Amino acid sequence: MINSFLSKDCTKAAVLFHSKKRILEYISQIAQQKLPDLSEQEILDSLLKREKLGSTGIGKGIAIPHGRLSNIDETVAILVVNAEPIAFDAIDDRPVDIFIALLVPDAQCQTHLKTLSAIADKLKDKQFCKKLRHAQSDQCLYDIMTL
């Protein structure tokens, strides 16, 4: 399911950022390449707007930042694994190193909820998360996530 909206060029292994804001900026930069009609700032604003409602850090070192955008037609996912966990205000107060960001069309709220749920289910598997964390390349990370 996730391979329908996650592409290899939106999958980044072993990056290194030190703050919540910087990782969200990086995610916005990657997403902007897929959404050329939007600016990085518009994408970042949609992610930050959602974070203001409460952290998207779901615990166990995982965050699913997401934003709704009115001027896109399809869901775009970005998978980033940070080399070191960073503070992200997660629900369990643990730092986060796995980020799966979703940008969804405003009109697709129900699909969006199903997608979030499917991703969260996949990430409940500790061994699966361990594989994500140990991926040495973007290609390897993409393969783990989509197989």
PDB file of N, CA and C in Angstrom, residues 15-30 40 44 47-48 80 82 86-88 99:
ATOM      1  N   VAL A  15      20.348  10.245   7.685  1.00  0.00           N
ATOM      2  CA  VAL A  15      20.601  11.690   7.643  1.00  0.00           C
ATOM      3  C   VAL A  15      20.925  12.145   9.058  1.00  0.00           C
ATOM      4  N   LEU A  16      21.383  13.366   9.212  1.00  0.00           N
ATOM      5  CA  LEU A  16      21.693  13.833  10.561  1.00  0.00           C
ATOM      6  C   LEU A  16      21.213  15.262  10.759  1.00  0.00           C
ATOM      7  N   PHE A  17      20.153  15.395  11.517  1.00  0.00           N
ATOM      8  CA  PHE A  17      19.632  16.699  11.915  1.00  0.00           C
ATOM      9  C   PHE A  17      19.481  16.694  13.424  1.00  0.00           C
ATOM     10  N   HIS A  18      19.465  17.889  14.020  1.00  0.00           N
ATOM     11  CA  HIS A  18      19.491  17.971  15.481  1.00  0.00           C
ATOM     12  C   HIS A  18      18.251  18.603  16.101  1.00  0.00           C
ATOM     13  N   SER A  19      17.263  18.981  15.277  1.00  0.00           N
ATOM     14  CA  SER A  19      16.068  19.595  15.860  1.00  0.00           C
ATOM     15  C   SER A  19      14.818  19.210  15.075  1.00  0.00           C
ATOM     16  N   LYS A  20      13.703  19.297  15.758  1.00  0.00           N
ATOM     17  CA  LYS A  20      12.404  19.011  15.161  1.00  0.00           C
ATOM     18  C   LYS A  20      12.168  19.929  13.963  1.00  0.00           C
ATOM     19  N   LYS A  21      12.449  21.221  14.149  1.00  0.00           N
ATOM     20  CA  LYS A  21      12.215  22.187  13.075  1.00  0.00           C
ATOM     21  C   LYS A  21      13.064  21.854  11.850  1.00  0.00           C
ATOM     22  N   ARG A  22      14.321  21.514  12.067  1.00  0.00           N
ATOM     23  CA  ARG A  22      15.228  21.246  10.939  1.00  0.00           C
ATOM     24  C   ARG A  22      14.820  19.982  10.176  1.00  0.00           C
ATOM     25  N   ILE A  23      14.375  18.949  10.881  1.00  0.00           N
ATOM     26  CA  ILE A  23      13.960  17.721  10.179  1.00  0.00           C
ATOM     27  C   ILE A  23      12.686  17.990   9.374  1.00  0.00           C
ATOM     28  N   LEU A  24      11.777  18.803   9.910  1.00  0.00           N
ATOM     29  CA  LEU A  24      10.560  19.144   9.169  1.00  0.00           C
ATOM     30  C   LEU A  24      10.890  20.013   7.953  1.00  0.00           C
ATOM     31  N   GLU A  25      11.885  20.880   8.073  1.00  0.00           N
ATOM     32  CA  GLU A  25      12.324  21.673   6.915  1.00  0.00           C
ATOM     33  C   GLU A  25      12.890  20.756   5.833  1.00  0.00           C
ATOM     34  N   TYR A  26      13.674  19.775   6.252  1.00  0.00           N
ATOM     35  CA  TYR A  26      14.265  18.827   5.309  1.00  0.00           C
ATOM     36  C   TYR A  26      13.172  18.017   4.599  1.00  0.00           C
ATOM     37  N   ILE A  27      12.202  17.549   5.348  1.00  0.00           N
ATOM     38  CA  ILE A  27      11.074  16.814   4.773  1.00  0.00           C
ATOM     39  C   ILE A  27      10.354  17.695   3.750  1.00  0.00           C
ATOM     40  N   SER A  28      10.183  18.968   4.072  1.00  0.00           N
ATOM     41  CA  SER A  28       9.516  19.908   3.158  1.00  0.00           C
ATOM     42  C   SER A  28      10.321  20.096   1.877  1.00  0.00           C
ATOM     43  N   GLN A  29      11.646  20.143   1.999  1.00  0.00           N
ATOM     44  CA  GLN A  29      12.511  20.268   0.812  1.00  0.00           C
ATOM     45  C   GLN A  29      12.335  19.070  -0.113  1.00  0.00           C
ATOM     46  N   ILE A  30      12.325  17.874   0.461  1.00  0.00           N
ATOM     47  CA  ILE A  30      12.160  16.656  -0.338  1.00  0.00           C
ATOM     48  C   ILE A  30      10.784  16.651  -0.998  1.00  0.00           C
ATOM     49  N   GLU A  40       8.410  25.249  -0.536  1.00  0.00           N
ATOM     50  CA  GLU A  40       8.826  24.519   0.670  1.00  0.00           C
ATOM     51  C   GLU A  40       8.110  25.087   1.885  1.00  0.00           C
ATOM     52  N   LEU A  44       5.974  23.149   4.667  1.00  0.00           N
ATOM     53  CA  LEU A  44       6.395  23.240   6.066  1.00  0.00           C
ATOM     54  C   LEU A  44       5.258  23.779   6.935  1.00  0.00           C
ATOM     55  N   LEU A  47       2.769  21.118   7.805  1.00  0.00           N
ATOM     56  CA  LEU A  47       3.287  20.189   8.825  1.00  0.00           C
ATOM     57  C   LEU A  47       3.297  20.846  10.204  1.00  0.00           C
ATOM     58  N   LEU A  48       3.737  22.095  10.263  1.00  0.00           N
ATOM     59  CA  LEU A  48       3.801  22.807  11.549  1.00  0.00           C
ATOM     60  C   LEU A  48       2.407  23.066  12.118  1.00  0.00           C
ATOM     61  N   VAL A  80      12.197   9.330   6.291  1.00  0.00           N
ATOM     62  CA  VAL A  80      13.530   9.775   6.681  1.00  0.00           C
ATOM     63  C   VAL A  80      13.910   9.069   7.974  1.00  0.00           C
ATOM     64  N   ASN A  82      16.740   9.380  10.789  1.00  0.00           N
ATOM     65  CA  ASN A  82      17.831  10.211  11.299  1.00  0.00           C
ATOM     66  C   ASN A  82      18.862   9.309  11.978  1.00  0.00           C
ATOM     67  N   ILE A  86      16.161  12.478  17.897  1.00  0.00           N
ATOM     68  CA  ILE A  86      16.080  13.879  18.316  1.00  0.00           C
ATOM     69  C   ILE A  86      14.790  14.123  19.099  1.00  0.00           C
ATOM     70  N   ALA A  87      14.820  15.142  19.939  1.00  0.00           N
ATOM     71  CA  ALA A  87      13.627  15.512  20.718  1.00  0.00           C
ATOM     72  C   ALA A  87      12.514  15.910  19.753  1.00  0.00           C
ATOM     73  N   PHE A  88      11.327  15.343  19.965  1.00  0.00           N
ATOM     74  CA  PHE A  88      10.208  15.613  19.055  1.00  0.00           C
ATOM     75  C   PHE A  88       8.884  15.745  19.808  1.00  0.00           C
ATOM     76  N   PHE A  99      10.943   8.931  10.733  1.00  0.00           N
ATOM     77  CA  PHE A  99       9.932   9.924  10.351  1.00  0.00           C
ATOM     78  C   PHE A  99       9.275   9.482   9.050  1.00  0.00           C
TER      79      PHE A  99
END
